[in-house]
Amino acid sequence: MKYILLVGDGMGDYPVDELGGRTPLQAARIPAMRRIAARGTLHNVRTVPAGLPPGSDVCNMGLLGYNAAEQYTGRAPIEAAGARIPLSSDDVAFRCNLVTVRDGRMIDYSAGHISSEEGDQIIRDVARTLGGESLRFYPGIGYRHLLLWRDGPADMTTQPPHDIAEQDIAPHLPSGEREEEVRELMDRSKAILEKHPVNEARRAAGREPATQLWLWGQGRALRLQDFHALYGLTGGVVTAVDLVRGLGLLAGLTVPDIEGVTGFIDTNYDGKVDAAREIIRTSDFAYVHVEAPDECGHMGDAKLKTQAIEDFDKRIVAPLWDHMETCGEPYRLILAMDHRTPVALRGHTKDPVPLVILDGPVGTVTEEAPFDETVLDDLPEEWSYELIRQSLR
Ligand SMILES: [Zn+2]
């Protein structure tokens, strides 16, 4: 038996006026997903355990069969794993954004989508002044960087900067037992960045400067039980994003590097399909993650999100379903999304989402059934990690 799990990140939504009162999933032409829904078993799944944020990290943990309520330690340790930066047991990882704050307000969580080259220069200079043996800064992609803090404060309340756009930062500063240490680090970064040549050049070009570091998403190392030990299955993860790569690596799955993947609608779909086929050929389980619908949700662009969902159907779901049909072995296909990213909210929600399980081969299928938010109405709610656990055994 082979297993394949296809995840369209953030596909779920609410009815959108611009789409005639339909959700992007209802408006999209998605024949492959609707045929899978017609032949498979539909489920209504909750992906966000109580008390946890509806992040892609938490939600993809559940779709991999891990109970985030018991195991989740924070976002940054998973990103560190994805960047192949090892954490020791006394390290606390922080996500370290370059942000634009003006007059005490969060103007831009990405410092005007600062480039990786610019971010790299700034983080290296920050590291020279603020870094040391117990504070190690790691440049990442664009505005997204990491800090490993030996014996750092893990039990803090911190805010993702993209959730406080245009708001006063004062009520959202890190709070908790050692808040003054974290706040001081953020404060000291302001002086380094104020006259930094990267910022002078950005101002001269009319771009937002990176005015300071913003620390959030902290946590100690995440230890996941080995996927093979849990399910007796070997496998791999196909993804463009650090978070999901991190989960795959922590679970002991292979995560191939794929050229040209972007996490957006211009990603290398064919490369992802090839990588998934190779995983299915050489092992038992493939987890295929596509980020684009989520990004379009964050952009608030209903038309683009609909297109991203159609691309997922046509360029990922259809060819991989076809591959499973012809690979000559019985298979179980699971079609899922990790959470909703409603275009109206431009952020994630905790609402339940649809999931289908199809056992094949099934031969030619022509009938279609809805695969969207409306199917949830008649179904009992289930926890994603429990359903996946049952389905992979
Ligand atoms: Zn997501």
Short mmCIF file of C-alpha atoms and ligand atoms in Angstrom, two decimals:
data_model
loop_
_atom_site.label_atom_id
_atom_site.label_comp_id
_atom_site.label_asym_id
_atom_site.label_seq_id
_atom_site.Cartn_x
_atom_site.Cartn_y
_atom_site.Cartn_z
CA MET A 1 0.00 0.00 0.00
CA LYS A 2 1.27 3.46 -0.96
CA TYR A 3 0.10 6.66 0.72
CA ILE A 4 -0.02 10.14 -0.74
CA LEU A 5 -1.22 13.24 1.12
CA LEU A 6 -1.86 16.39 -0.94
CA VAL A 7 -2.09 19.69 0.95
CA GLY A 8 -3.27 22.98 -0.55
CA ASP A 9 -2.14 25.47 2.05
CA GLY A 10 -4.88 27.84 3.21
CA MET A 11 -7.38 26.76 0.49
CA GLY A 12 -10.41 27.15 2.74
CA ASP A 13 -12.23 30.48 2.82
CA TYR A 14 -15.59 32.26 3.29
CA PRO A 15 -18.08 33.31 0.60
CA VAL A 16 -16.68 36.25 -1.37
CA ASP A 17 -18.88 38.93 -3.03
CA GLU A 18 -16.46 39.28 -5.91
CA LEU A 19 -16.98 35.55 -6.65
CA GLY A 20 -20.77 35.83 -6.63
CA GLY A 21 -21.06 34.76 -3.00
CA ARG A 22 -19.02 31.62 -3.56
CA THR A 23 -15.80 30.63 -1.84
CA PRO A 24 -12.66 30.31 -4.02
CA LEU A 25 -12.98 26.49 -3.74
CA GLN A 26 -16.56 26.71 -5.04
CA ALA A 27 -15.67 29.15 -7.80
CA ALA A 28 -12.62 27.23 -8.99
CA ARG A 29 -12.70 24.65 -11.80
CA ILE A 30 -11.28 21.66 -9.93
CA PRO A 31 -12.44 18.47 -11.67
CA ALA A 32 -9.77 16.23 -10.13
CA MET A 33 -10.59 17.24 -6.57
CA ARG A 34 -14.35 16.93 -7.23
CA ARG A 35 -13.92 13.44 -8.68
CA ILE A 36 -11.84 12.40 -5.68
CA ALA A 37 -14.60 13.80 -3.45
CA ALA A 38 -17.22 11.82 -5.42
CA ARG A 39 -15.41 8.51 -4.89
CA GLY A 40 -13.73 9.08 -1.54
CA THR A 41 -14.94 9.62 2.02
CA LEU A 42 -15.35 13.21 3.15
CA HIS A 43 -14.33 14.38 6.61
CA ASN A 44 -14.79 17.58 8.61
CA VAL A 45 -11.52 18.20 10.40
CA ARG A 46 -10.33 20.55 13.08
CA THR A 47 -6.66 21.36 12.63
CA VAL A 48 -6.01 23.88 15.43
CA PRO A 49 -5.94 22.53 18.99
CA ALA A 50 -7.31 24.85 21.70
CA GLY A 51 -4.84 27.43 22.91
CA LEU A 52 -2.60 27.26 19.85
CA PRO A 53 -2.39 29.77 16.99
CA PRO A 54 -3.80 28.67 13.57
CA GLY A 55 -0.34 28.70 11.99
CA SER A 56 0.80 26.50 9.14
CA ASP A 57 3.28 24.89 11.54
CA VAL A 58 0.58 23.76 13.99
CA CYS A 59 -1.81 22.71 11.21
CA ASN A 60 0.72 20.77 9.13
CA MET A 61 1.86 18.95 12.29
CA GLY A 62 -1.68 17.63 12.60
CA LEU A 63 -1.81 16.57 8.95
CA LEU A 64 1.42 14.63 9.48
CA GLY A 65 -0.27 12.85 12.38
CA TYR A 66 1.38 14.68 15.28
CA ASN A 67 -0.61 16.18 18.15
CA ALA A 68 0.52 19.80 18.28
CA ALA A 69 -1.31 20.26 21.60
CA GLU A 70 1.23 17.93 23.20
CA GLN A 71 4.33 18.69 21.21
CA TYR A 72 4.38 22.17 19.70
CA THR A 73 7.09 24.37 21.22
CA GLY A 74 6.96 27.37 18.84
CA ARG A 75 7.45 28.35 15.25
CA ALA A 76 11.11 29.34 15.29
CA PRO A 77 12.51 25.89 16.28
CA ILE A 78 10.70 24.36 13.27
CA GLU A 79 12.08 27.02 10.94
CA ALA A 80 15.56 26.39 12.34
CA ALA A 81 15.14 22.69 11.57
CA GLY A 82 14.02 23.61 8.06
CA ALA A 83 17.14 25.72 7.60
CA ARG A 84 19.17 22.79 8.95
CA ILE A 85 20.38 24.79 11.97
CA PRO A 86 20.72 22.39 14.90
CA LEU A 87 19.34 23.40 18.32
CA SER A 88 20.86 22.11 21.54
CA SER A 89 18.68 21.43 24.55
CA ASP A 90 19.57 24.76 26.21
CA ASP A 91 18.90 26.85 23.07
CA VAL A 92 15.76 28.91 22.60
CA ALA A 93 15.12 29.83 18.96
CA PHE A 94 13.49 33.16 18.09
CA ARG A 95 12.19 34.26 14.74
CA CYS A 96 13.87 37.55 14.06
CA ASN A 97 12.04 39.80 11.58
CA LEU A 98 13.46 42.97 10.07
CA VAL A 99 10.51 45.36 10.41
CA THR A 100 9.62 49.01 9.82
CA VAL A 101 8.29 50.79 12.92
CA ARG A 102 7.51 54.49 12.71
CA ASP A 103 6.10 56.73 15.45
CA GLY A 104 5.58 53.63 17.57
CA ARG A 105 3.49 51.85 14.92
CA MET A 106 4.14 48.67 12.98
CA ILE A 107 4.33 50.00 9.43
CA ASP A 108 5.68 46.87 7.73
CA TYR A 109 6.37 43.37 9.10
CA SER A 110 8.76 42.75 6.18
CA ALA A 111 10.66 46.08 6.03
CA GLY A 112 9.31 46.63 2.53
CA HIS A 113 10.07 43.02 1.53
CA ILE A 114 13.75 43.71 2.01
CA SER A 115 15.97 41.49 -0.15
CA SER A 116 18.00 38.55 1.14
CA GLU A 117 21.25 40.35 0.26
CA GLU A 118 20.24 43.44 2.23
CA GLY A 119 18.90 41.37 5.12
CA ASP A 120 22.10 39.34 5.20
CA GLN A 121 24.28 42.47 5.49
CA ILE A 122 22.16 43.89 8.28
CA ILE A 123 21.97 40.67 10.28
CA ARG A 124 25.74 40.18 10.02
CA ASP A 125 26.31 43.70 11.40
CA VAL A 126 23.73 43.12 14.13
CA ALA A 127 25.53 39.90 15.03
CA ARG A 128 28.88 41.71 15.29
CA THR A 129 27.47 44.17 17.84
CA LEU A 130 24.82 42.20 19.73
CA GLY A 131 25.86 38.62 19.07
CA GLY A 132 28.16 36.39 21.04
CA GLU A 133 28.46 32.86 22.27
CA SER A 134 25.02 32.88 23.82
CA LEU A 135 23.31 34.97 21.12
CA ARG A 136 23.79 33.56 17.62
CA PHE A 137 22.12 35.27 14.67
CA TYR A 138 21.46 33.38 11.44
CA PRO A 139 20.60 35.27 8.24
CA GLY A 140 17.69 33.74 6.35
CA ILE A 141 15.53 34.70 3.39
CA GLY A 142 14.42 38.32 2.89
CA TYR A 143 13.15 39.75 6.18
CA ARG A 144 13.05 36.35 7.93
CA HIS A 145 16.00 35.58 10.18
CA LEU A 146 16.69 33.50 13.26
CA LEU A 147 18.29 33.97 16.64
CA LEU A 148 19.46 31.11 18.85
CA TRP A 149 19.68 32.24 22.45
CA ARG A 150 21.45 29.93 24.87
CA ASP A 151 19.38 29.68 28.06
CA GLY A 152 17.11 32.30 26.54
CA PRO A 153 13.59 33.04 27.74
CA ALA A 154 11.13 30.56 26.23
CA ASP A 155 8.04 31.32 28.31
CA MET A 156 7.10 34.65 26.84
CA THR A 157 4.13 36.07 25.03
CA THR A 158 5.26 37.47 21.68
CA GLN A 159 3.32 38.77 18.67
CA PRO A 160 3.78 37.88 15.01
CA PRO A 161 4.43 41.30 13.44
CA HIS A 162 2.15 40.53 10.45
CA ASP A 163 -0.77 40.32 12.91
CA ILE A 164 -0.30 43.88 14.20
CA ALA A 165 -0.05 45.79 10.92
CA GLU A 166 -0.64 49.53 11.35
CA GLN A 167 -1.09 49.11 15.11
CA ASP A 168 0.77 50.65 18.04
CA ILE A 169 3.48 48.23 19.04
CA ALA A 170 3.55 49.17 22.76
CA PRO A 171 0.79 46.74 23.86
CA HIS A 172 2.33 43.98 21.70
CA LEU A 173 5.92 44.06 22.92
CA PRO A 174 7.27 40.76 24.29
CA SER A 175 5.92 40.17 27.77
CA GLY A 176 6.68 37.66 30.47
CA GLU A 177 9.27 36.84 33.06
CA ARG A 178 12.36 38.08 31.20
CA GLU A 179 10.66 40.64 28.98
CA GLU A 180 13.19 43.39 29.68
CA GLU A 181 16.02 41.31 28.17
CA VAL A 182 14.11 40.69 24.94
CA ARG A 183 12.90 44.27 24.70
CA GLU A 184 16.45 45.54 25.30
CA LEU A 185 17.76 43.45 22.42
CA MET A 186 15.09 44.86 20.12
CA ASP A 187 15.85 48.40 21.35
CA ARG A 188 19.59 48.05 20.84
CA SER A 189 19.02 46.95 17.25
CA LYS A 190 17.46 50.35 16.46
CA ALA A 191 20.75 52.22 16.90
CA ILE A 192 22.60 49.76 14.65
CA LEU A 193 19.97 49.99 11.93
CA GLU A 194 19.37 53.74 12.04
CA LYS A 195 22.43 54.75 10.03
CA HIS A 196 23.09 51.41 8.36
CA PRO A 197 24.22 51.84 4.72
CA VAL A 198 21.53 49.39 3.54
CA ASN A 199 18.87 51.63 5.05
CA GLU A 200 20.44 54.83 3.73
CA ALA A 201 20.29 53.32 0.25
CA ARG A 202 16.70 52.15 0.77
CA ARG A 203 15.57 55.58 1.96
CA ALA A 204 17.31 57.20 -1.00
CA ALA A 205 15.42 54.82 -3.31
CA GLY A 206 12.10 55.63 -1.63
CA ARG A 207 11.82 52.21 0.08
CA GLU A 208 10.95 51.43 3.68
CA PRO A 209 14.01 51.03 5.90
CA ALA A 210 14.41 48.16 8.37
CA THR A 211 14.19 50.09 11.61
CA GLN A 212 14.60 47.27 14.11
CA LEU A 213 14.52 43.56 14.90
CA TRP A 214 11.23 42.05 16.01
CA LEU A 215 11.57 38.85 18.04
CA TRP A 216 8.73 36.30 18.16
CA GLY A 217 7.76 32.65 17.65
CA GLN A 218 10.25 31.50 20.27
CA GLY A 219 10.62 28.00 21.59
CA ARG A 220 12.91 25.17 22.58
CA ALA A 221 13.86 22.39 20.22
CA LEU A 222 10.93 20.35 18.92
CA ARG A 223 11.41 16.60 19.10
CA LEU A 224 9.05 14.55 16.94
CA GLN A 225 8.69 10.83 17.16
CA ASP A 226 10.20 9.20 14.10
CA PHE A 227 7.54 8.84 11.40
CA HIS A 228 8.72 5.37 10.47
CA ALA A 229 8.60 4.24 14.09
CA LEU A 230 5.05 5.57 14.41
CA TYR A 231 3.55 4.22 11.20
CA GLY A 232 6.03 1.71 9.82
CA LEU A 233 6.17 3.83 6.66
CA THR A 234 9.17 5.35 4.90
CA GLY A 235 8.54 8.56 3.04
CA GLY A 236 9.28 12.10 2.06
CA VAL A 237 7.96 15.65 1.97
CA VAL A 238 7.69 17.89 -1.09
CA THR A 239 7.52 21.58 -0.18
CA ALA A 240 8.93 25.03 -0.90
CA VAL A 241 8.70 26.42 2.62
CA ASP A 242 11.07 26.15 5.59
CA LEU A 243 8.31 25.40 8.09
CA VAL A 244 7.06 22.28 6.34
CA ARG A 245 10.60 21.23 5.42
CA GLY A 246 11.46 21.53 9.11
CA LEU A 247 8.55 19.31 10.15
CA GLY A 248 9.53 16.72 7.56
CA LEU A 249 13.15 16.64 8.68
CA LEU A 250 12.17 16.50 12.38
CA ALA A 251 9.90 13.54 11.57
CA GLY A 252 12.82 11.75 9.94
CA LEU A 253 11.35 11.99 6.43
CA THR A 254 13.41 12.85 3.36
CA VAL A 255 12.91 16.37 1.99
CA PRO A 256 14.38 16.70 -1.50
CA ASP A 257 15.64 20.07 -2.72
CA ILE A 258 13.64 21.00 -5.80
CA GLU A 259 14.86 23.62 -8.23
CA GLY A 260 12.58 26.56 -8.96
CA VAL A 261 10.09 26.17 -6.13
CA THR A 262 8.88 29.55 -4.87
CA GLY A 263 5.98 29.03 -2.48
CA PHE A 264 3.86 31.03 -4.90
CA ILE A 265 1.78 30.55 -8.09
CA ASP A 266 4.92 30.62 -10.23
CA THR A 267 6.38 27.57 -8.47
CA ASN A 268 7.89 24.63 -10.33
CA TYR A 269 4.80 22.37 -10.27
CA ASP A 270 6.32 19.77 -12.60
CA GLY A 271 9.41 19.57 -10.42
CA LYS A 272 7.21 18.92 -7.39
CA VAL A 273 5.26 16.20 -9.20
CA ASP A 274 8.52 14.54 -10.30
CA ALA A 275 9.85 14.66 -6.74
CA ALA A 276 6.63 13.14 -5.38
CA ARG A 277 6.73 10.34 -7.97
CA GLU A 278 10.30 9.54 -6.99
CA ILE A 279 9.32 9.39 -3.30
CA ILE A 280 6.41 7.06 -4.12
CA ARG A 281 8.71 4.87 -6.24
CA THR A 282 11.31 4.47 -3.50
CA SER A 283 9.18 4.59 -0.34
CA ASP A 284 5.66 4.29 1.09
CA PHE A 285 4.44 7.82 1.81
CA ALA A 286 4.60 11.21 0.08
CA TYR A 287 3.43 14.49 1.64
CA VAL A 288 3.01 17.12 -1.06
CA HIS A 289 2.52 20.71 0.13
CA VAL A 290 1.63 23.71 -2.08
CA GLU A 291 1.83 27.16 -0.51
CA ALA A 292 0.31 29.39 -3.23
CA PRO A 293 -3.40 29.46 -2.16
CA ASP A 294 -2.35 30.67 1.29
CA GLU A 295 -0.17 33.45 -0.10
CA CYS A 296 -3.05 34.64 -2.32
CA GLY A 297 -5.31 34.63 0.75
CA HIS A 298 -2.81 36.83 2.60
CA MET A 299 -2.78 39.17 -0.40
CA GLY A 300 -6.57 39.40 -0.19
CA ASP A 301 -6.84 38.51 -3.89
CA ALA A 302 -9.86 36.24 -4.48
CA LYS A 303 -9.29 35.82 -8.23
CA LEU A 304 -5.65 34.91 -7.78
CA LYS A 305 -6.52 32.49 -4.99
CA THR A 306 -9.07 30.81 -7.25
CA GLN A 307 -6.38 30.47 -9.90
CA ALA A 308 -3.92 29.05 -7.36
CA ILE A 309 -6.53 26.41 -6.41
CA GLU A 310 -7.15 25.55 -10.08
CA ASP A 311 -3.39 25.21 -10.64
CA PHE A 312 -3.14 22.93 -7.61
CA ASP A 313 -5.92 20.76 -9.05
CA LYS A 314 -4.57 20.61 -12.57
CA ARG A 315 -0.83 20.54 -11.99
CA ILE A 316 -0.48 18.62 -8.70
CA VAL A 317 -3.65 16.68 -7.83
CA ALA A 318 -4.55 15.42 -11.33
CA PRO A 319 -1.08 14.17 -12.39
CA LEU A 320 -0.33 12.60 -9.00
CA TRP A 321 -3.73 10.88 -8.78
CA ASP A 322 -3.13 9.57 -12.28
CA HIS A 323 0.29 8.35 -11.20
CA MET A 324 -1.16 6.49 -8.21
CA GLU A 325 -3.78 4.87 -10.49
CA THR A 326 -1.08 3.52 -12.78
CA CYS A 327 1.68 2.68 -10.31
CA GLY A 328 0.37 -0.86 -10.03
CA GLU A 329 -0.22 -0.93 -6.28
CA PRO A 330 -3.17 -0.26 -4.00
CA TYR A 331 -2.98 3.26 -2.64
CA ARG A 332 -4.65 5.65 -0.23
CA LEU A 333 -4.88 9.27 -1.34
CA ILE A 334 -5.67 11.99 1.20
CA LEU A 335 -6.66 15.42 -0.07
CA ALA A 336 -6.47 18.16 2.54
CA MET A 337 -5.86 21.75 3.50
CA ASP A 338 -4.18 22.89 6.69
CA HIS A 339 -6.49 25.82 7.55
CA ARG A 340 -8.52 28.59 5.95
CA THR A 341 -6.91 31.85 4.87
CA PRO A 342 -9.99 33.95 4.03
CA VAL A 343 -9.20 36.70 1.53
CA ALA A 344 -11.48 39.03 3.50
CA LEU A 345 -9.31 38.61 6.60
CA ARG A 346 -5.91 38.19 4.91
CA GLY A 347 -5.04 35.87 7.79
CA HIS A 348 -5.62 32.33 9.11
CA THR A 349 -8.68 31.11 11.01
CA LYS A 350 -9.40 28.14 13.26
CA ASP A 351 -12.50 27.00 11.33
CA PRO A 352 -12.80 23.33 10.39
CA VAL A 353 -11.77 22.32 6.87
CA PRO A 354 -12.75 19.50 4.48
CA LEU A 355 -10.57 16.43 3.86
CA VAL A 356 -11.14 13.41 1.58
CA ILE A 357 -9.71 9.91 1.81
CA LEU A 358 -9.79 7.81 -1.35
CA ASP A 359 -8.68 4.19 -1.60
CA GLY A 360 -7.65 3.09 -5.07
CA PRO A 361 -7.19 2.12 -7.74
CA VAL A 362 -10.72 3.12 -8.76
CA GLY A 363 -10.43 3.25 -12.56
CA THR A 364 -12.00 6.01 -14.60
CA VAL A 365 -14.15 8.42 -12.59
CA THR A 366 -16.47 10.90 -14.29
CA GLU A 367 -18.91 11.84 -11.53
CA GLU A 368 -18.13 14.89 -9.43
CA ALA A 369 -19.12 15.96 -5.92
CA PRO A 370 -18.47 19.22 -4.06
CA PHE A 371 -15.10 19.61 -2.37
CA ASP A 372 -15.53 22.86 -0.48
CA GLU A 373 -16.58 24.35 2.85
CA THR A 374 -20.29 23.39 2.40
CA VAL A 375 -19.60 19.66 2.73
CA LEU A 376 -18.77 20.21 6.41
CA ASP A 377 -22.37 20.91 7.41
CA ASP A 378 -23.51 17.29 7.59
CA LEU A 379 -20.35 15.74 9.02
CA PRO A 380 -19.16 15.30 12.62
CA GLU A 381 -15.94 17.10 13.52
CA GLU A 382 -12.75 15.08 13.89
CA TRP A 383 -9.23 16.02 14.93
CA SER A 384 -6.81 16.03 12.03
CA TYR A 385 -3.98 14.22 13.82
CA GLU A 386 -6.30 11.44 15.03
CA LEU A 387 -7.81 10.92 11.59
CA ILE A 388 -4.37 10.84 9.96
CA ARG A 389 -3.08 8.41 12.58
CA GLN A 390 -5.96 6.05 11.85
CA SER A 391 -5.57 6.47 8.12
CA LEU A 392 -1.85 5.70 7.93
CA ARG A 393 -2.04 2.49 9.91
ZN ZN B 1 -0.85 27.24 6.09
#
